[in-house]
mmCIF file of C-alpha atoms and ligand atoms in Angstrom:
data_model
loop_
_atom_site.group_PDB
_atom_site.id
_atom_site.type_symbol
_atom_site.label_atom_id
_atom_site.label_comp_id
_atom_site.label_asym_id
_atom_site.label_seq_id
_atom_site.Cartn_x
_atom_site.Cartn_y
_atom_site.Cartn_z
ATOM 1 C CA MET A 348 62.396 -78.048 32.593
ATOM 2 C CA THR A 349 60.431 -76.943 35.659
ATOM 3 C CA TYR A 350 58.739 -73.562 35.755
ATOM 4 C CA GLU A 351 57.550 -71.306 38.582
ATOM 5 C CA MET A 352 55.547 -68.624 36.829
ATOM 6 C CA ILE A 353 53.867 -70.670 34.150
ATOM 7 C CA GLN A 354 52.241 -74.094 33.953
ATOM 8 C CA THR A 355 52.487 -76.323 30.896
ATOM 9 C CA ARG A 356 50.564 -79.332 29.692
ATOM 10 C CA ILE A 357 50.187 -81.353 26.521
ATOM 11 C CA ASP A 358 46.658 -82.146 25.423
ATOM 12 C CA ALA A 359 45.717 -85.436 23.755
ATOM 13 C CA ASP A 360 44.897 -83.513 20.565
ATOM 14 C CA LYS A 361 48.576 -82.547 20.003
ATOM 15 C CA VAL A 362 48.094 -79.149 21.621
ATOM 16 C CA GLY A 363 50.674 -77.647 23.996
ATOM 17 C CA VAL A 364 49.138 -75.285 26.554
ATOM 18 C CA VAL A 365 51.010 -72.632 28.560
ATOM 19 C CA THR A 366 49.086 -71.045 31.445
ATOM 20 C CA LEU A 367 50.587 -67.822 32.810
ATOM 21 C CA ASN A 368 50.578 -68.234 36.575
ATOM 22 C CA ARG A 369 51.262 -65.084 38.639
ATOM 23 C CA PRO A 370 47.642 -64.676 39.741
ATOM 24 C CA LYS A 371 48.315 -62.173 42.576
ATOM 25 C CA GLN A 372 49.999 -59.788 40.128
ATOM 26 C CA LEU A 373 47.393 -60.408 37.403
ATOM 27 C CA ASN A 374 50.088 -62.236 35.426
ATOM 28 C CA ALA A 375 52.266 -59.131 35.153
ATOM 29 C CA LEU A 376 55.087 -60.023 32.806
ATOM 30 C CA ASN A 377 58.476 -59.900 34.514
ATOM 31 C CA GLU A 378 61.842 -61.170 33.316
ATOM 32 C CA GLN A 379 61.455 -64.631 34.816
ATOM 33 C CA LEU A 380 57.967 -65.172 33.423
ATOM 34 C CA MET A 381 58.985 -64.080 29.915
ATOM 35 C CA THR A 382 62.104 -66.271 30.027
ATOM 36 C CA GLU A 383 60.032 -69.266 31.158
ATOM 37 C CA LEU A 384 57.397 -68.582 28.502
ATOM 38 C CA GLY A 385 60.049 -68.415 25.775
ATOM 39 C CA ALA A 386 61.633 -71.667 26.971
ATOM 40 C CA ALA A 387 58.268 -73.468 27.106
ATOM 41 C CA LEU A 388 57.306 -72.327 23.619
ATOM 42 C CA LYS A 389 60.687 -73.431 22.259
ATOM 43 C CA GLU A 390 60.234 -76.819 23.973
ATOM 44 C CA PHE A 391 56.793 -77.205 22.374
ATOM 45 C CA ASP A 392 58.153 -76.057 19.008
ATOM 46 C CA ASP A 393 60.783 -78.807 19.128
ATOM 47 C CA ASN A 394 58.334 -81.510 20.239
ATOM 48 C CA PRO A 395 56.972 -83.515 17.267
ATOM 49 C CA ALA A 396 53.994 -84.609 19.393
ATOM 50 C CA ILE A 397 52.690 -81.017 19.338
ATOM 51 C CA GLY A 398 51.038 -79.387 16.337
ATOM 52 C CA CYS A 399 49.629 -76.190 17.837
ATOM 53 C CA MET A 400 50.165 -74.139 21.013
ATOM 54 C CA VAL A 401 47.889 -72.144 23.283
ATOM 55 C CA ILE A 402 48.828 -69.352 25.701
ATOM 56 C CA THR A 403 46.274 -68.480 28.347
ATOM 57 C CA GLY A 404 46.028 -66.842 31.780
ATOM 58 C CA SER A 405 43.521 -66.774 34.624
ATOM 59 C CA GLU A 406 39.856 -65.825 34.448
ATOM 60 C CA LYS A 407 40.679 -62.308 35.731
ATOM 61 C CA ALA A 408 43.765 -61.653 33.625
ATOM 62 C CA PHE A 409 45.499 -62.941 30.554
ATOM 63 C CA ALA A 410 48.240 -60.473 31.565
ATOM 64 C CA ALA A 411 47.877 -56.938 32.967
ATOM 65 C CA GLY A 412 51.079 -55.805 31.273
ATOM 66 C CA ALA A 413 54.779 -55.679 31.863
ATOM 67 C CA ASP A 414 55.617 -55.672 35.580
ATOM 68 C CA ILE A 415 55.329 -52.003 36.507
ATOM 69 C CA GLY A 416 57.133 -52.374 39.841
ATOM 70 C CA ALA A 417 60.132 -53.999 38.168
ATOM 71 C CA MET A 418 60.189 -51.434 35.355
ATOM 72 C CA ALA A 419 59.957 -48.452 37.659
ATOM 73 C CA THR A 420 63.698 -48.348 38.354
ATOM 74 C CA TYR A 421 64.880 -49.256 34.847
ATOM 75 C CA SER A 422 67.249 -46.821 33.165
ATOM 76 C CA PHE A 423 67.999 -46.315 29.485
ATOM 77 C CA ALA A 424 70.825 -48.845 29.807
ATOM 78 C CA ASP A 425 68.590 -51.487 31.399
ATOM 79 C CA VAL A 426 66.018 -51.149 28.659
ATOM 80 C CA TYR A 427 68.062 -50.497 25.531
ATOM 81 C CA VAL A 428 71.600 -51.695 26.150
ATOM 82 C CA HIS A 429 70.468 -54.872 27.913
ATOM 83 C CA ASP A 430 67.607 -55.522 25.462
ATOM 84 C CA TYR A 431 64.798 -55.527 28.027
ATOM 85 C CA ILE A 432 62.186 -56.346 25.406
ATOM 86 C CA THR A 433 64.033 -58.013 22.545
ATOM 87 C CA ARG A 434 66.018 -60.427 24.754
ATOM 88 C CA ASN A 435 63.131 -62.706 25.668
ATOM 89 C CA TRP A 436 59.870 -61.057 24.523
ATOM 90 C CA GLU A 437 60.514 -61.690 20.870
ATOM 91 C CA ILE A 438 61.152 -65.447 21.227
ATOM 92 C CA ILE A 439 57.507 -66.051 20.407
ATOM 93 C CA ARG A 440 58.142 -64.525 16.964
ATOM 94 C CA SER A 441 60.632 -67.271 16.161
ATOM 95 C CA VAL A 442 58.211 -70.088 17.031
ATOM 96 C CA ARG A 443 57.279 -71.884 13.813
ATOM 97 C CA LYS A 444 54.112 -73.702 14.898
ATOM 98 C CA PRO A 445 50.778 -71.853 15.175
ATOM 99 C CA VAL A 446 50.080 -70.164 18.530
ATOM 100 C CA ILE A 447 46.647 -69.160 19.860
ATOM 101 C CA ALA A 448 46.060 -66.648 22.687
ATOM 102 C CA ALA A 449 43.013 -67.542 24.805
ATOM 103 C CA VAL A 450 42.207 -64.269 26.584
ATOM 104 C CA SER A 451 39.981 -63.907 29.625
ATOM 105 C CA GLY A 452 40.005 -60.663 31.629
ATOM 106 C CA PHE A 453 42.748 -58.076 31.230
ATOM 107 C CA ALA A 454 45.110 -58.102 28.259
ATOM 108 C CA LEU A 455 46.781 -54.754 28.839
ATOM 109 C CA GLY A 456 50.056 -53.212 27.738
ATOM 110 C CA GLY A 457 52.563 -56.011 27.297
ATOM 111 C CA GLY A 458 49.678 -58.470 27.805
ATOM 112 C CA CYS A 459 47.883 -57.116 24.760
ATOM 113 C CA GLU A 460 51.187 -57.109 22.883
ATOM 114 C CA LEU A 461 51.806 -60.741 23.847
ATOM 115 C CA ALA A 462 48.344 -61.699 22.548
ATOM 116 C CA MET A 463 49.051 -59.845 19.294
ATOM 117 C CA MET A 464 52.299 -61.793 18.811
ATOM 118 C CA CYS A 465 50.162 -64.953 18.575
ATOM 119 C CA ASP A 466 48.600 -66.088 15.292
ATOM 120 C CA PHE A 467 45.035 -65.999 16.653
ATOM 121 C CA ILE A 468 43.222 -64.448 19.601
ATOM 122 C CA ILE A 469 40.080 -65.981 21.095
ATOM 123 C CA ALA A 470 38.468 -63.605 23.608
ATOM 124 C CA ALA A 471 36.119 -64.433 26.469
ATOM 125 C CA ASP A 472 33.189 -62.054 26.939
ATOM 126 C CA ASN A 473 34.940 -60.489 29.975
ATOM 127 C CA ALA A 474 38.129 -59.704 28.040
ATOM 128 C CA LYS A 475 39.517 -56.162 28.126
ATOM 129 C CA PHE A 476 42.199 -55.171 25.646
ATOM 130 C CA GLY A 477 44.186 -51.980 25.923
ATOM 131 C CA GLN A 478 47.508 -50.201 25.678
ATOM 132 C CA PRO A 479 47.448 -47.959 28.773
ATOM 133 C CA GLU A 480 51.206 -47.237 28.708
ATOM 134 C CA ILE A 481 50.633 -43.584 27.844
ATOM 135 C CA LYS A 482 49.093 -43.148 31.302
ATOM 136 C CA LEU A 483 52.462 -44.205 32.777
ATOM 137 C CA GLY A 484 54.428 -41.766 30.629
ATOM 138 C CA ILE A 485 55.743 -44.466 28.300
ATOM 139 C CA PHE A 486 54.259 -45.994 25.149
ATOM 140 C CA PRO A 487 53.700 -49.543 23.834
ATOM 141 C CA GLY A 488 57.222 -50.824 23.218
ATOM 142 C CA GLY A 489 56.686 -54.566 23.056
ATOM 143 C CA GLY A 490 55.637 -54.372 19.411
ATOM 144 C CA GLY A 491 52.295 -52.712 20.164
ATOM 145 C CA SER A 492 52.865 -49.384 18.463
ATOM 146 C CA GLN A 493 53.835 -51.264 15.288
ATOM 147 C CA ARG A 494 51.511 -54.302 15.341
ATOM 148 C CA LEU A 495 48.342 -52.402 16.283
ATOM 149 C CA MET A 496 48.591 -50.060 13.321
ATOM 150 C CA ARG A 497 49.067 -53.015 11.005
ATOM 151 C CA GLN A 498 46.181 -54.933 12.582
ATOM 152 C CA LEU A 499 43.628 -52.107 12.941
ATOM 153 C CA PRO A 500 42.847 -49.044 10.875
ATOM 154 C CA MET A 501 45.532 -46.449 11.705
ATOM 155 C CA CYS A 502 43.033 -44.035 13.305
ATOM 156 C CA GLN A 503 41.719 -46.739 15.662
ATOM 157 C CA ALA A 504 45.247 -47.802 16.610
ATOM 158 C CA LYS A 505 46.153 -44.198 17.412
ATOM 159 C CA LEU A 506 42.968 -43.713 19.441
ATOM 160 C CA LEU A 507 43.716 -46.759 21.598
ATOM 161 C CA MET A 508 47.333 -45.848 22.202
ATOM 162 C CA PHE A 509 46.941 -42.077 22.625
ATOM 163 C CA THR A 510 44.079 -42.443 25.147
ATOM 164 C CA GLY A 511 44.880 -45.769 26.847
ATOM 165 C CA ASP A 512 41.176 -46.675 26.602
ATOM 166 C CA PHE A 513 40.145 -50.349 26.782
ATOM 167 C CA LEU A 514 38.200 -52.431 24.218
ATOM 168 C CA ASN A 515 35.794 -55.153 25.303
ATOM 169 C CA ALA A 516 35.590 -58.466 23.438
ATOM 170 C CA GLU A 517 32.802 -57.374 21.080
ATOM 171 C CA GLU A 518 34.603 -54.140 20.206
ATOM 172 C CA ALA A 519 37.856 -56.026 19.664
ATOM 173 C CA LEU A 520 36.024 -58.494 17.418
ATOM 174 C CA ALA A 521 34.345 -55.721 15.408
ATOM 175 C CA MET A 522 37.716 -54.010 14.907
ATOM 176 C CA GLY A 523 39.453 -57.186 13.795
ATOM 177 C CA LEU A 524 41.801 -57.495 16.771
ATOM 178 C CA VAL A 525 40.434 -60.939 17.731
ATOM 179 C CA ASN A 526 39.176 -63.926 15.759
ATOM 180 C CA GLN A 527 36.303 -64.939 18.004
ATOM 181 C CA ALA A 528 34.445 -63.747 21.119
ATOM 182 C CA VAL A 529 32.973 -66.538 23.253
ATOM 183 C CA PRO A 530 31.209 -66.909 26.624
ATOM 184 C CA ARG A 531 33.891 -67.069 29.315
ATOM 185 C CA ALA A 532 32.904 -70.589 30.430
ATOM 186 C CA GLN A 533 33.620 -71.825 26.916
ATOM 187 C CA LEU A 534 36.929 -70.040 26.319
ATOM 188 C CA LEU A 535 39.237 -73.018 26.708
ATOM 189 C CA GLU A 536 36.843 -75.465 25.065
ATOM 190 C CA GLU A 537 36.478 -73.269 21.958
ATOM 191 C CA THR A 538 40.213 -72.535 21.865
ATOM 192 C CA MET A 539 41.108 -76.215 22.143
ATOM 193 C CA LYS A 540 38.662 -77.071 19.355
ATOM 194 C CA LEU A 541 40.413 -74.617 17.036
ATOM 195 C CA ALA A 542 43.858 -75.741 18.201
ATOM 196 C CA ALA A 543 42.978 -79.409 17.588
ATOM 197 C CA ARG A 544 41.684 -78.616 14.082
ATOM 198 C CA ILE A 545 44.986 -76.931 13.274
ATOM 199 C CA ALA A 546 47.176 -79.514 15.037
ATOM 200 C CA GLU A 547 45.841 -82.331 12.838
ATOM 201 C CA LYS A 548 47.079 -80.611 9.659
ATOM 202 C CA SER A 549 50.442 -81.282 8.025
ATOM 203 C CA PRO A 550 53.123 -79.811 10.328
ATOM 204 C CA VAL A 551 55.436 -79.204 7.389
ATOM 205 C CA ALA A 552 52.799 -77.367 5.327
ATOM 206 C CA LEU A 553 51.790 -75.297 8.380
ATOM 207 C CA LYS A 554 55.379 -74.211 9.007
ATOM 208 C CA PHE A 555 55.875 -73.188 5.390
ATOM 209 C CA LEU A 556 52.492 -71.427 5.323
ATOM 210 C CA LYS A 557 53.262 -69.457 8.506
ATOM 211 C CA ASN A 558 56.690 -68.564 7.158
ATOM 212 C CA SER A 559 55.217 -67.528 3.814
ATOM 213 C CA MET A 560 52.620 -65.266 5.459
ATOM 214 C CA LEU A 561 54.809 -63.720 8.179
ATOM 215 C CA HIS A 562 57.613 -62.816 5.799
ATOM 216 C CA GLY A 563 55.337 -62.068 2.863
ATOM 217 C CA ALA A 564 53.396 -59.514 4.926
ATOM 218 C CA ASP A 565 56.509 -57.317 5.066
ATOM 219 C CA MET A 566 57.377 -57.612 1.353
ATOM 220 C CA PRO A 567 56.074 -55.847 -1.743
ATOM 221 C CA LEU A 568 53.620 -58.164 -3.565
ATOM 222 C CA PRO A 569 55.977 -59.332 -6.374
ATOM 223 C CA ALA A 570 58.637 -60.321 -3.821
ATOM 224 C CA ALA A 571 55.988 -61.925 -1.595
ATOM 225 C CA LEU A 572 54.657 -63.971 -4.521
ATOM 226 C CA ALA A 573 58.183 -65.118 -5.405
ATOM 227 C CA HIS A 574 58.702 -66.106 -1.746
ATOM 228 C CA GLU A 575 55.394 -67.974 -1.748
ATOM 229 C CA ALA A 576 56.370 -69.793 -4.955
ATOM 230 C CA ALA A 577 59.620 -70.950 -3.332
ATOM 231 C CA MET A 578 57.813 -72.050 -0.167
ATOM 232 C CA ILE A 579 55.101 -74.007 -1.995
ATOM 233 C CA SER A 580 57.641 -75.811 -4.149
ATOM 234 C CA LEU A 581 59.500 -76.883 -1.004
ATOM 235 C CA VAL A 582 56.288 -78.378 0.405
ATOM 236 C CA PHE A 583 56.253 -80.744 -2.589
ATOM 237 C CA ASP A 584 59.402 -82.331 -1.158
ATOM 238 C CA SER A 585 57.473 -83.496 1.915
HETATM 239 C C1 HXC B 696 52.729 -55.175 38.271
HETATM 240 C C2 HXC B 696 50.461 -55.325 38.606
HETATM 241 C C3 HXC B 696 50.212 -54.949 37.265
HETATM 242 C C4 HXC B 696 51.345 -54.701 36.420
HETATM 243 C C5 HXC B 696 48.332 -55.266 38.239
HETATM 244 N N1 HXC B 696 49.257 -55.501 39.164
HETATM 245 N N2 HXC B 696 48.873 -54.921 37.075
HETATM 246 N N3 HXC B 696 51.708 -55.434 39.101
HETATM 247 N N4 HXC B 696 52.569 -54.827 36.981
HETATM 248 N N5 HXC B 696 51.222 -54.385 35.150
HETATM 249 C C6 HXC B 696 49.066 -55.896 40.566
HETATM 250 C C7 HXC B 696 48.561 -54.751 41.403
HETATM 251 O O1 HXC B 696 49.631 -53.915 41.798
HETATM 252 C C8 HXC B 696 47.927 -55.481 42.571
HETATM 253 O O2 HXC B 696 48.956 -55.902 43.449
HETATM 254 C C9 HXC B 696 47.359 -56.726 41.907
HETATM 255 O O3 HXC B 696 48.051 -56.871 40.657
HETATM 256 C C10 HXC B 696 45.863 -56.594 41.618
HETATM 257 O O4 HXC B 696 45.672 -55.382 40.907
HETATM 258 P P1 HXC B 696 44.531 -54.319 41.309
HETATM 259 O O5 HXC B 696 44.939 -53.040 40.686
HETATM 260 O O6 HXC B 696 44.301 -54.334 42.773
HETATM 261 O O7 HXC B 696 43.259 -54.949 40.582
HETATM 262 P P2 HXC B 696 42.018 -54.167 39.960
HETATM 263 O O8 HXC B 696 41.563 -53.078 40.884
HETATM 264 O O9 HXC B 696 41.031 -55.218 39.571
HETATM 265 O O10 HXC B 696 42.578 -53.443 38.642
HETATM 266 C C11 HXC B 696 43.040 -54.238 37.599
HETATM 267 C C12 HXC B 696 43.822 -53.364 36.551
HETATM 268 C C13 HXC B 696 44.925 -52.573 37.306
HETATM 269 C C14 HXC B 696 42.850 -52.389 35.870
HETATM 270 C C15 HXC B 696 44.388 -54.303 35.517
HETATM 271 O O11 HXC B 696 45.684 -53.497 38.105
HETATM 272 C C16 HXC B 696 45.855 -51.847 36.377
HETATM 273 O O12 HXC B 696 45.545 -50.788 35.840
HETATM 274 N N6 HXC B 696 47.085 -52.421 36.211
HETATM 275 C C17 HXC B 696 48.094 -51.800 35.383
HETATM 276 C C18 HXC B 696 47.796 -52.002 33.919
HETATM 277 C C19 HXC B 696 48.864 -51.341 33.037
HETATM 278 O O13 HXC B 696 49.119 -50.140 33.150
HETATM 279 N N7 HXC B 696 49.498 -52.130 32.191
HETATM 280 C C20 HXC B 696 50.569 -51.668 31.312
HETATM 281 C C21 HXC B 696 51.901 -51.813 31.986
HETATM 282 S S1 HXC B 696 53.188 -51.132 31.002
HETATM 283 P P3 HXC B 696 48.844 -55.681 45.044
HETATM 284 O O14 HXC B 696 50.149 -56.203 45.555
HETATM 285 O O15 HXC B 696 48.624 -54.219 45.234
HETATM 286 O O16 HXC B 696 47.649 -56.519 45.443
HETATM 287 C C22 HXC B 696 53.561 -52.263 29.832
HETATM 288 C C23 HXC B 696 54.703 -51.885 28.877
HETATM 289 C C24 HXC B 696 55.189 -53.006 27.993
HETATM 290 O O17 HXC B 696 52.976 -53.279 29.722
HETATM 291 C C25 HXC B 696 56.379 -52.669 27.176
HETATM 292 C C26 HXC B 696 57.349 -51.697 27.765
HETATM 293 C C27 HXC B 696 58.581 -51.387 26.970
#
């Protein structure tokens, strides 16, 4: 499939890379971009030559949020009845291989939410994370109001979302929002190193492990342990 708003490539180390490519709009996430991103991730998920995926943007912006101009005219029906967010934003949740967000520059609003949908976030030293939706009279609706409070202490999540303030890479690292903060010149190199280390592992075990953790996180511990026991026994069939 050919894409207009993203670029894709497959690295020799079994890593599929998606680069968001609307540089003039700071990679603002519109319908077409999110549809293309979902299709590319699904393609990578189905490709046995790929063990891990990376989503990245430009040096200035991972993504500065959902496309504000496009959203400005949306009504209740456009957003809720036509599933503005769930239709294509949540495809990344159904991807079974590990996904890493490599963030340089702005990861704001839907951009921050997109990064949080990934399994790992590596941040360049110029990264800025934030949920500024409240300044537009809306609030984080791409999973942010739910994922942030599970990822950070509740009081920190509320502070970010109620004020719209930004976090730099060091602050995001200290709070546990990102896995690693690196000099911006080394962002892709460090991300690809991690991706390659993951991509060489058993694809079957990784899928079961991701499944076990994602579903287990939402279960009470006894149910999560029973789910884990079922998953680990299935791995023995591989
Ligand atoms: C559409 C955007 C955009 C966005 C930037 N641009 N962010 N277009 N949607 N989210 C465009 C600008 O309009 C401008 O286009 C160009 O990108 C460069 O932006 P500048 O503002 O000139 O750059 P700069 O001065 O460096 O400021 C960067 C910035 C600022 C701090 C990131 O652009 C900004 O505050 N953007 C909005 C961030 C935001 O509020 N995000 C949350 C969106 S809501 P032109 O044509 O003028 O050059 C959201 C909700 C998700 O994500 C879920 C909803 C249910």
